[in-house]
């Protein structure tokens, strides 16, 4: 169980005794400073999501391209999802859209 609320729900709905249900918080991921490579005053959008198709990273890149084109060249997009094949495809899209510095 990740929370006390979840513990109480399991007890209530499934009648599991409370002493048999333990709250174990979700472990925090290893801290990585994704923003360290950005200039100190650069504006950025942080999107902390894995690179699954339904997370719409490509649409985010297309929106960023519009913003950069419309005089927001200093805007950066920081994506912090786990490495995957989809991430590789998105890196190629970044280059194709001319957003390498963003």
N, CA, C and O atoms as a printed pandas DataFrame, in Angstrom:
     atom_number atom_name residue_name chain_id  residue_number  x_coord  y_coord  z_coord
0              1         N          UNK        A               1    0.832   -1.168    0.000
1              2        CA          UNK        A               1    0.000    0.000    0.000
2              3         C          UNK        A               1    0.883    1.240    0.000
3              4         O          UNK        A               1    1.909    1.273    0.679
4              5         N          UNK        A               2    0.495    2.243   -0.747
5              6        CA          UNK        A               2    1.284    3.459   -0.827
6              7         C          UNK        A               2    0.848    4.557    0.114
7              8         O          UNK        A               2    1.630    5.462    0.406
8              9         N          UNK        A               3   -0.403    4.501    0.607
9             10        CA          UNK        A               3   -0.893    5.558    1.487
10            11         C          UNK        A               3   -1.779    4.979    2.587
11            12         O          UNK        A               3   -2.265    3.852    2.489
12            13         N          UNK        A               4   -1.974    5.768    3.623
13            14        CA          UNK        A               4   -2.871    5.361    4.702
14            15         C          UNK        A               4   -4.300    5.240    4.189
15            16         O          UNK        A               4   -5.045    4.362    4.625
16            17         N          UNK        A               5   -4.683    6.112    3.270
17            18        CA          UNK        A               5   -6.032    6.043    2.690
18            19         C          UNK        A               5   -6.226    4.714    1.966
19            20         O          UNK        A               5   -7.260    4.062    2.118
20            21         N          UNK        A               6   -5.230    4.317    1.181
21            22        CA          UNK        A               6   -5.307    3.029    0.491
22            23         C          UNK        A               6   -5.401    1.872    1.470
23            24         O          UNK        A               6   -6.134    0.911    1.236
24            25         N          UNK        A               7   -4.669    1.963    2.550
25            26        CA          UNK        A               7   -4.716    0.931    3.595
26            27         C          UNK        A               7   -6.126    0.807    4.157
27            28         O          UNK        A               7   -6.646   -0.297    4.319
28            29         N          UNK        A               8   -6.737    1.950    4.452
29            30        CA          UNK        A               8   -8.092    1.950    5.002
30            31         C          UNK        A               8   -9.103    1.391    3.989
31            32         O          UNK        A               8  -10.042    0.693    4.371
32            33         N          UNK        A               9   -8.912    1.694    2.714
33            34        CA          UNK        A               9   -9.832    1.191    1.683
34            35         C          UNK        A               9   -9.727   -0.327    1.530
35            36         O          UNK        A               9  -10.743   -1.011    1.399
36            37         N          UNK        A              10   -8.510   -0.849    1.546
37            38        CA          UNK        A              10   -8.339   -2.301    1.456
38            39         C          UNK        A              10   -9.004   -2.966    2.657
39            40         O          UNK        A              10   -9.667   -3.993    2.512
40            41         N          UNK        A              11   -8.832   -2.394    3.823
41            42        CA          UNK        A              11   -9.469   -2.927    5.039
42            43         C          UNK        A              11  -10.990   -2.897    4.903
43            44         O          UNK        A              11  -11.662   -3.885    5.199
44            45         N          UNK        A              12  -11.522   -1.777    4.462
45            46        CA          UNK        A              12  -12.972   -1.607    4.374
46            47         C          UNK        A              12  -13.594   -2.501    3.293
47            48         O          UNK        A              12  -14.564   -3.213    3.554
48            49         N          UNK        A              13  -13.037   -2.459    2.096
49            50        CA          UNK        A              13  -13.661   -3.175    0.981
50            51         C          UNK        A              13  -13.371   -4.674    0.963
51            52         O          UNK        A              13  -14.211   -5.462    0.529
52            53         N          UNK        A              14  -12.198   -5.070    1.428
53            54        CA          UNK        A              14  -11.810   -6.485    1.345
54            55         C          UNK        A              14  -11.720   -7.167    2.702
55            56         O          UNK        A              14  -11.414   -8.357    2.787
56            57         N          UNK        A              15  -11.985   -6.419    3.755
57            58        CA          UNK        A              15  -11.994   -6.947    5.112
58            59         C          UNK        A              15  -10.666   -7.581    5.529
59            60         O          UNK        A              15  -10.636   -8.548    6.290
60            61         N          UNK        A              16   -9.587   -7.027    5.022
61            62        CA          UNK        A              16   -8.260   -7.482    5.435
62            63         C          UNK        A              16   -7.946   -6.779    6.759
63            64         O          UNK        A              16   -8.094   -5.561    6.853
64            65         N          UNK        A              17   -7.523   -7.511    7.763
65            66        CA          UNK        A              17   -7.212   -6.875    9.046
66            67         C          UNK        A              17   -6.134   -5.797    8.879
67            68         O          UNK        A              17   -5.168   -5.979    8.138
68            69         N          UNK        A              18   -6.318   -4.680    9.577
69            70        CA          UNK        A              18   -5.378   -3.559    9.473
70            71         C          UNK        A              18   -3.949   -3.952    9.814
71            72         O          UNK        A              18   -3.007   -3.430    9.218
72            73         N          UNK        A              19   -3.774   -4.860   10.759
73            74        CA          UNK        A              19   -2.415   -5.246   11.144
74            75         C          UNK        A              19   -1.700   -6.060   10.058
75            76         O          UNK        A              19   -0.503   -6.327   10.166
76            77         N          UNK        A              20   -2.427   -6.446    9.030
77            78        CA          UNK        A              20   -1.818   -7.189    7.909
78            79         C          UNK        A              20   -1.545   -6.303    6.698
79            80         O          UNK        A              20   -1.023   -6.770    5.685
80            81         N          UNK        A              21   -1.897   -5.040    6.805
81            82        CA          UNK        A              21   -1.698   -4.106    5.696
82            83         C          UNK        A              21   -0.655   -3.076    6.119
83            84         O          UNK        A              21   -0.829   -2.392    7.127
84            85         N          UNK        A              22    0.405   -2.968    5.366
85            86        CA          UNK        A              22    1.487   -2.057    5.707
86            87         C          UNK        A              22    1.624   -0.969    4.647
87            88         O          UNK        A              22    1.598   -1.243    3.447
88            89         N          UNK        A              23    1.765    0.237    5.098
89            90        CA          UNK        A              23    1.988    1.361    4.184
90            91         C          UNK        A              23    3.475    1.422    3.884
91            92         O          UNK        A              23    4.299    1.594    4.782
92            93         N          UNK        A              24    3.802    1.281    2.618
93            94        CA          UNK        A              24    5.185    1.392    2.152
94            95         C          UNK        A              24    5.191    2.489    1.103
95            96         O          UNK        A              24    4.703    2.277   -0.007
96            97         N          UNK        A              25    5.730    3.650    1.426
97            98        CA          UNK        A              25    5.720    4.753    0.459
98            99         C          UNK        A              25    6.457    4.367   -0.817
99           100         O          UNK        A              25    7.413    3.591   -0.800
100          101         N          UNK        A              26    5.990    4.922   -1.905
101          102        CA          UNK        A              26    6.666    4.679   -3.177
102          103         C          UNK        A              26    8.063    5.273   -3.103
103          104         O          UNK        A              26    8.234    6.395   -2.628
104          105         N          UNK        A              27    9.057    4.538   -3.565
105          106        CA          UNK        A              27   10.415    5.087   -3.498
106          107         C          UNK        A              27   10.579    6.231   -4.490
107          108         O          UNK        A              27   10.047    6.187   -5.599
108          109         N          UNK        A              28   11.305    7.230   -4.089
109          110        CA          UNK        A              28   11.593    8.341   -4.997
110          111         C          UNK        A              28   12.646    7.878   -5.990
111          112         O          UNK        A              28   13.559    7.136   -5.627
112          113         N          UNK        A              29   12.525    8.307   -7.238
113          114        CA          UNK        A              29   13.553    7.935   -8.207
114          115         C          UNK        A              29   14.887    8.588   -7.844
115          116         O          UNK        A              29   14.938    9.584   -7.123
116          117         N          UNK        A              30   15.934    8.011   -8.350
117          118        CA          UNK        A              30   17.266    8.578   -8.124
118          119         C          UNK        A              30   17.261   10.016   -8.626
119          120         O          UNK        A              30   16.889   10.254   -9.775
120          121         N          UNK        A              31   17.658   10.973   -7.810
121          122        CA          UNK        A              31   17.594   12.367   -8.253
122          123         C          UNK        A              31   18.552   12.641   -9.399
123          124         O          UNK        A              31   19.727   12.277   -9.356
124          125         N          UNK        A              32   18.029   13.278  -10.403
125          126        CA          UNK        A              32   18.822   13.672  -11.566
126          127         C          UNK        A              32   18.517   15.143  -11.795
127          128         O          UNK        A              32   17.352   15.539  -11.822
128          129         N          UNK        A              33   19.532   15.940  -11.956
129          130        CA          UNK        A              33   19.308   17.353  -12.186
130          131         C          UNK        A              33   19.146   17.596  -13.688
131          132         O          UNK        A              33   20.109   17.914  -14.385
132          133         N          UNK        A              34   17.902   17.439  -14.175
133          134        CA          UNK        A              34   17.614   17.612  -15.592
134          135         C          UNK        A              34   17.832   19.042  -16.045
135          136         O          UNK        A              34   18.062   19.295  -17.228
136          137         N          UNK        A              35   17.760   19.972  -15.117
137          138        CA          UNK        A              35   17.817   21.378  -15.480
138          139         C          UNK        A              35   19.232   21.937  -15.458
139          140         O          UNK        A              35   19.432   23.101  -15.804
140          141         N          UNK        A              36   20.216   21.143  -15.062
141          142        CA          UNK        A              36   21.581   21.642  -14.909
142          143         C          UNK        A              36   22.163   22.154  -16.217
143          144         O          UNK        A              36   23.016   23.042  -16.205
144          145         N          UNK        A              37   21.720   21.611  -17.344
145          146        CA          UNK        A              37   22.292   22.018  -18.620
146          147         C          UNK        A              37   21.658   23.291  -19.185
147          148         O          UNK        A              37   22.114   23.809  -20.205
148          149         N          UNK        A              38   20.615   23.796  -18.532
149          150        CA          UNK        A              38   19.967   25.010  -19.013
150          151         C          UNK        A              38   20.677   26.250  -18.484
151          152         O          UNK        A              38   21.153   26.261  -17.349
152          153         N          UNK        A              39   20.749   27.300  -19.313
153          154        CA          UNK        A              39   21.268   28.570  -18.787
154          155         C          UNK        A              39   20.394   29.031  -17.617
155          156         O          UNK        A              39   19.193   28.764  -17.597
156          157         N          UNK        A              40   20.981   29.707  -16.664
157          158        CA          UNK        A              40   20.288   30.070  -15.427
158          159         C          UNK        A              40   18.994   30.841  -15.669
159          160         O          UNK        A              40   18.041   30.673  -14.909
160          161         N          UNK        A              41   18.930   31.661  -16.680
161          162        CA          UNK        A              41   17.743   32.504  -16.887
162          163         C          UNK        A              41   16.844   32.008  -18.020
163          164         O          UNK        A              41   15.913   32.714  -18.407
164          165         N          UNK        A              42   17.089   30.850  -18.546
165          166        CA          UNK        A              42   16.277   30.353  -19.652
166          167         C          UNK        A              42   14.906   29.906  -19.158
167          168         O          UNK        A              42   14.789   29.205  -18.153
168          169         N          UNK        A              43   13.880   30.323  -19.878
169          170        CA          UNK        A              43   12.530   29.862  -19.573
170          171         C          UNK        A              43   12.373   28.431  -20.070
171          172         O          UNK        A              43   12.911   28.073  -21.118
172          173         N          UNK        A              44   11.641   27.614  -19.326
173          174        CA          UNK        A              44   11.481   26.230  -19.746
174          175         C          UNK        A              44   10.118   25.696  -19.344
175          176         O          UNK        A              44    9.448   26.220  -18.455
176          177         N          UNK        A              45    9.740   24.638  -20.033
177          178        CA          UNK        A              45    8.552   23.853  -19.710
178          179         C          UNK        A              45    9.069   22.499  -19.267
179          180         O          UNK        A              45    9.852   21.870  -19.979
180          181         N          UNK        A              46    8.641   22.043  -18.101
181          182        CA          UNK        A              46    9.039   20.724  -17.600
182          183         C          UNK        A              46    7.856   19.790  -17.744
183          184         O          UNK        A              46    6.771   20.060  -17.227
184          185         N          UNK        A              47    8.071   18.679  -18.456
185          186        CA          UNK        A              47    7.018   17.677  -18.633
186          187         C          UNK        A              47    7.540   16.343  -18.123
187          188         O          UNK        A              47    8.177   15.606  -18.875
188          189         N          UNK        A              48    7.279   16.014  -16.841
189          190        CA          UNK        A              48    7.786   14.771  -16.261
190          191         C          UNK        A              48    6.853   13.593  -16.546
191          192         O          UNK        A              48    5.957   13.289  -15.759
192          193         N          UNK        A              49    7.080   12.943  -17.675
193          194        CA          UNK        A              49    6.232   11.807  -18.056
194          195         C          UNK        A              49    7.060   10.831  -18.881
195          196         O          UNK        A              49    7.954   11.238  -19.623
196          197         N          UNK        A              50    6.762    9.551  -18.752
197          198        CA          UNK        A              50    7.426    8.567  -19.605
198          199         C          UNK        A              50    7.027    8.803  -21.056
199          200         O          UNK        A              50    6.049    9.494  -21.341
200          201         N          UNK        A              51    7.786    8.226  -21.952
201          202        CA          UNK        A              51    7.612    8.494  -23.379
202          203         C          UNK        A              51    6.577    7.583  -24.041
203          204         O          UNK        A              51    6.782    7.122  -25.164
204          205         N          UNK        A              52    5.488    7.330  -23.358
205          206        CA          UNK        A              52    4.418    6.522  -23.912
206          207         C          UNK        A              52    3.640    7.346  -24.929
207          208         O          UNK        A              52    3.497    8.556  -24.758
208          209         N          UNK        A              53    3.134    6.713  -25.984
209          210        CA          UNK        A              53    2.423    7.466  -27.040
210          211         C          UNK        A              53    1.274    8.328  -26.519
211          212         O          UNK        A              53    1.080    9.444  -27.002
212          213         N          UNK        A              54    0.523    7.842  -25.559
213          214        CA          UNK        A              54   -0.638    8.617  -25.096
214          215         C          UNK        A              54   -0.248    9.851  -24.284
215          216         O          UNK        A              54   -1.121   10.638  -23.918
216          217         N          UNK        A              55    1.028   10.039  -23.998
217          218        CA          UNK        A              55    1.476   11.236  -23.283
218          219         C          UNK        A              55    1.696   12.421  -24.237
219          220         O          UNK        A              55    1.956   13.538  -23.792
220          221         N          UNK        A              56    1.590   12.172  -25.538
221          222        CA          UNK        A              56    1.578   13.238  -26.557
222          223         C          UNK        A              56    2.819   14.126  -26.587
223          224         O          UNK        A              56    2.707   15.341  -26.753
224          225         N          UNK        A              57    3.976   13.544  -26.431
225          226        CA          UNK        A              57    5.210   14.318  -26.518
226          227         C          UNK        A              57    5.363   14.985  -27.885
227          228         O          UNK        A              57    5.848   16.112  -27.982
228          229         N          UNK        A              58    4.948   14.286  -28.935
229          230        CA          UNK        A              58    5.076   14.866  -30.272
230          231         C          UNK        A              58    4.259   16.150  -30.379
231          232         O          UNK        A              58    4.736   17.137  -30.941
232          233         N          UNK        A              59    3.039   16.154  -29.850
233          234        CA          UNK        A              59    2.235   17.375  -29.885
234          235         C          UNK        A              59    2.897   18.493  -29.088
235          236         O          UNK        A              59    2.801   19.665  -29.453
236          237         N          UNK        A              60    3.562   18.133  -28.011
237          238        CA          UNK        A              60    4.289   19.126  -27.217
238          239         C          UNK        A              60    5.420   19.735  -28.054
239          240         O          UNK        A              60    5.648   20.944  -28.015
240          241         N          UNK        A              61    6.117   18.895  -28.801
241          242        CA          UNK        A              61    7.183   19.393  -29.669
242          243         C          UNK        A              61    6.626   20.307  -30.758
243          244         O          UNK        A              61    7.221   21.338  -31.072
244          245         N          UNK        A              62    5.499   19.932  -31.326
245          246        CA          UNK        A              62    4.886   20.775  -32.355
246          247         C          UNK        A              62    4.456   22.122  -31.781
247          248         O          UNK        A              62    4.608   23.154  -32.435
248          249         N          UNK        A              63    3.921   22.114  -30.562
249          250        CA          UNK        A              63    3.535   23.359  -29.902
250          251         C          UNK        A              63    4.770   24.209  -29.609
251          252         O          UNK        A              63    4.746   25.428  -29.782
252          253         N          UNK        A              64    5.847   23.560  -29.167
253          254        CA          UNK        A              64    7.086   24.288  -28.907
254          255         C          UNK        A              64    7.611   24.925  -30.188
255          256         O          UNK        A              64    8.093   26.057  -30.171
256          257         N          UNK        A              65    7.518   24.204  -31.286
257          258        CA          UNK        A              65    7.975   24.747  -32.561
258          259         C          UNK        A              65    7.213   26.037  -32.903
259          260         O          UNK        A              65    7.809   27.001  -33.383
260          261         N          UNK        A              66    5.918   26.053  -32.659
261          262        CA          UNK        A              66    5.108   27.249  -32.907
262          263         C          UNK        A              66    5.555   28.388  -31.992
263          264         O          UNK        A              66    5.720   29.520  -32.446
264          265         N          UNK        A              67    5.750   28.096  -30.718
265          266        CA          UNK        A              67    6.176   29.121  -29.774
266          267         C          UNK        A              67    7.537   29.701  -30.138
267          268         O          UNK        A              67    7.739   30.914  -30.081
268          269         N          UNK        A              68    8.463   28.832  -30.510
269          270        CA          UNK        A              68    9.806   29.283  -30.891
270          271         C          UNK        A              68    9.719   30.141  -32.145
271          272         O          UNK        A              68   10.381   31.174  -32.244
272          273         N          UNK        A              69    8.908   29.716  -33.095
273          274        CA          UNK        A              69    8.726   30.486  -34.329
274          275         C          UNK        A              69    8.118   31.863  -34.040
275          276         O          UNK        A              69    8.441   32.844  -34.710
276          277         N          UNK        A              70    7.239   31.927  -33.040
277          278        CA          UNK        A              70    6.547   33.171  -32.709
278          279         C          UNK        A              70    7.262   33.953  -31.611
279          280         O          UNK        A              70    6.633   34.457  -30.680
280          281         N          UNK        A              71    8.581   34.047  -31.732
281          282        CA          UNK        A              71    9.394   34.928  -30.885
282          283         C          UNK        A              71    9.609   34.467  -29.448
283          284         O          UNK        A              71    9.748   35.302  -28.554
284          285         N          UNK        A              72    9.638   33.186  -29.210
285          286        CA          UNK        A              72    9.985   32.661  -27.885
286          287         C          UNK        A              72   11.186   31.722  -28.032
287          288         O          UNK        A              72   11.183   30.603  -27.519
288          289         N          UNK        A              73   12.206   32.201  -28.740
289          290        CA          UNK        A              73   13.363   31.360  -29.036
290          291         C          UNK        A              73   14.103   30.890  -27.795
291          292         O          UNK        A              73   14.827   29.896  -27.843
292          293         N          UNK        A              74   13.924   31.600  -26.678
293          294        CA          UNK        A              74   14.654   31.228  -25.470
294          295         C          UNK        A              74   13.951   30.127  -24.668
295          296         O          UNK        A              74   14.452   29.716  -23.621
296          297         N          UNK        A              75   12.820   29.654  -25.136
297          298        CA          UNK        A              75   12.034   28.654  -24.418
298          299         C          UNK        A              75   12.615   27.253  -24.630
299          300         O          UNK        A              75   12.922   26.862  -25.756
300          301         N          UNK        A              76   12.758   26.507  -23.538
301          302        CA          UNK        A              76   13.272   25.132  -23.603
302          303         C          UNK        A              76   12.196   24.167  -23.117
303          304         O          UNK        A              76   11.327   24.533  -22.325
304          305         N          UNK        A              77   12.265   22.945  -23.598
305          306        CA          UNK        A              77   11.370   21.881  -23.147
306          307         C          UNK        A              77   12.228   20.817  -22.484
307          308         O          UNK        A              77   13.171   20.307  -23.090
308          309         N          UNK        A              78   11.904   20.480  -21.239
309          310        CA          UNK        A              78   12.639   19.463  -20.482
310          311         C          UNK        A              78   11.723   18.262  -20.304
311          312         O          UNK        A              78   10.670   18.359  -19.673
312          313         N          UNK        A              79   12.134   17.125  -20.868
313          314        CA          UNK        A              79   11.369   15.879  -20.769
314          315         C          UNK        A              79   12.171   14.921  -19.898
315          316         O          UNK        A              79   13.361   14.711  -20.136
316          317         N          UNK        A              80   11.529   14.342  -18.895
317          318        CA          UNK        A              80   12.290   13.538  -17.932
318          319         C          UNK        A              80   11.862   12.072  -17.869
319          320         O          UNK        A              80   12.082   11.416  -16.851
320          321         N          UNK        A              81   11.266   11.556  -18.919
321          322        CA          UNK        A              81   10.837   10.164  -18.906
322          323         C          UNK        A              81   11.993    9.187  -18.982
323          324         O          UNK        A              81   13.119    9.562  -19.308
324          325         N          UNK        A              82   11.708    7.937  -18.681
325          326        CA          UNK        A              82   12.721    6.881  -18.732
326          327         C          UNK        A              82   13.137    6.616  -20.176
327          328         O          UNK        A              82   12.323    6.706  -21.095
328          329         N          UNK        A              83   14.396    6.292  -20.360
329          330        CA          UNK        A              83   14.915    6.014  -21.701
330          331         C          UNK        A              83   14.146    4.865  -22.343
331          332         O          UNK        A              83   13.826    3.872  -21.689
332          333         N          UNK        A              84   13.855    5.017  -23.641
333          334        CA          UNK        A              84   13.102    3.992  -24.363
334          335         C          UNK        A              84   13.295    4.174  -25.860
335          336         O          UNK        A              84   13.907    5.144  -26.308
336          337         N          UNK        A              85   12.774    3.240  -26.617
337          338        CA          UNK        A              85   12.821    3.374  -28.078
338          339         C          UNK        A              85   12.040    4.606  -28.529
339          340         O          UNK        A              85   12.455    5.302  -29.456
340          341         N          UNK        A              86   10.925    4.870  -27.882
341          342        CA          UNK        A              86   10.109    6.043  -28.230
342          343         C          UNK        A              86   10.892    7.339  -27.998
343          344         O          UNK        A              86   10.759    8.296  -28.761
344          345         N          UNK        A              87   11.690    7.359  -26.962
345          346        CA          UNK        A              87   12.523    8.536  -26.706
346          347         C          UNK        A              87   13.453    8.787  -27.880
347          348         O          UNK        A              87   13.656    9.934  -28.278
348          349         N          UNK        A              88   14.015    7.733  -28.431
349          350        CA          UNK        A              88   14.912    7.882  -29.580
350          351         C          UNK        A              88   14.177    8.499  -30.768
351          352         O          UNK        A              88   14.726    9.344  -31.475
352          353         N          UNK        A              89   12.939    8.074  -30.979
353          354        CA          UNK        A              89   12.137    8.649  -32.065
354          355         C          UNK        A              89   11.867   10.129  -31.818
355          356         O          UNK        A              89   11.909   10.935  -32.747
356          357         N          UNK        A              90   11.593   10.478  -30.584
357          358        CA          UNK        A              90   11.323   11.877  -30.253
358          359         C          UNK        A              90   12.578   12.731  -30.403
359          360         O          UNK        A              90   12.490   13.890  -30.807
360          361         N          UNK        A              91   13.732   12.180  -30.087
361          362        CA          UNK        A              91   14.988   12.929  -30.287
362          363         C          UNK        A              91   15.173   13.252  -31.771
363          364         O          UNK        A              91   15.635   14.338  -32.122
364          365         N          UNK        A              92   14.814   12.310  -32.633
365          366        CA          UNK        A              92   14.899   12.558  -34.062
366          367         C          UNK        A              92   13.910   13.654  -34.464
367          368         O          UNK        A              92   14.237   14.517  -35.279
368          369         N          UNK        A              93   12.715   13.622  -33.899
369          370        CA          UNK        A              93   11.719   14.659  -34.187
370          371         C          UNK        A              93   12.220   16.035  -33.766
371          372         O          UNK        A              93   11.987   17.025  -34.460
372          373         N          UNK        A              94   12.903   16.096  -32.638
373          374        CA          UNK        A              94   13.469   17.371  -32.178
374          375         C          UNK        A              94   14.387   17.943  -33.262
375          376         O          UNK        A              94   14.303   19.125  -33.596
376          377         N          UNK        A              95   15.246   17.109  -33.797
377          378        CA          UNK        A              95   16.156   17.556  -34.852
378          379         C          UNK        A              95   15.398   17.948  -36.120
379          380         O          UNK        A              95   15.681   18.984  -36.722
380          381         N          UNK        A              96   14.435   17.119  -36.521
381          382        CA          UNK        A              96   13.641   17.394  -37.727
382          383         C          UNK        A              96   12.865   18.703  -37.619
383          384         O          UNK        A              96   12.654   19.390  -38.618
384          385         N          UNK        A              97   12.438   19.046  -36.398
385          386        CA          UNK        A              97   11.657   20.283  -36.188
386          387         C          UNK        A              97   12.549   21.497  -35.921
387          388         O          UNK        A              97   12.051   22.604  -35.719
388          389         N          UNK        A              98   13.846   21.290  -35.922
389          390        CA          UNK        A              98   14.769   22.403  -35.697
390          391         C          UNK        A              98   14.768   22.926  -34.267
391          392         O          UNK        A              98   14.955   24.120  -34.032
392          393         N          UNK        A              99   14.555   22.021  -33.312
393          394        CA          UNK        A              99   14.439   22.430  -31.906
394          395         C          UNK        A              99   15.611   21.982  -31.042
395          396         O          UNK        A              99   15.498   21.929  -29.818
396          397         N          UNK        A             100   16.729   21.661  -31.674
397          398        CA          UNK        A             100   17.850   21.108  -30.923
398          399         C          UNK        A             100   18.259   21.981  -29.746
399          400         O          UNK        A             100   18.522   21.453  -28.665
400          401         N          UNK        A             101   18.321   23.287  -29.915
401          402        CA          UNK        A             101   18.766   24.173  -28.825
402          403         C          UNK        A             101   17.656   24.430  -27.793
403          404         O          UNK        A             101   17.904   25.035  -26.750
404          405         N          UNK        A             102   16.450   23.973  -28.087
405          406        CA          UNK        A             102   15.337   24.189  -27.176
406          407         C          UNK        A             102   15.033   22.934  -26.378
407          408         O          UNK        A             102   14.118   22.932  -25.555
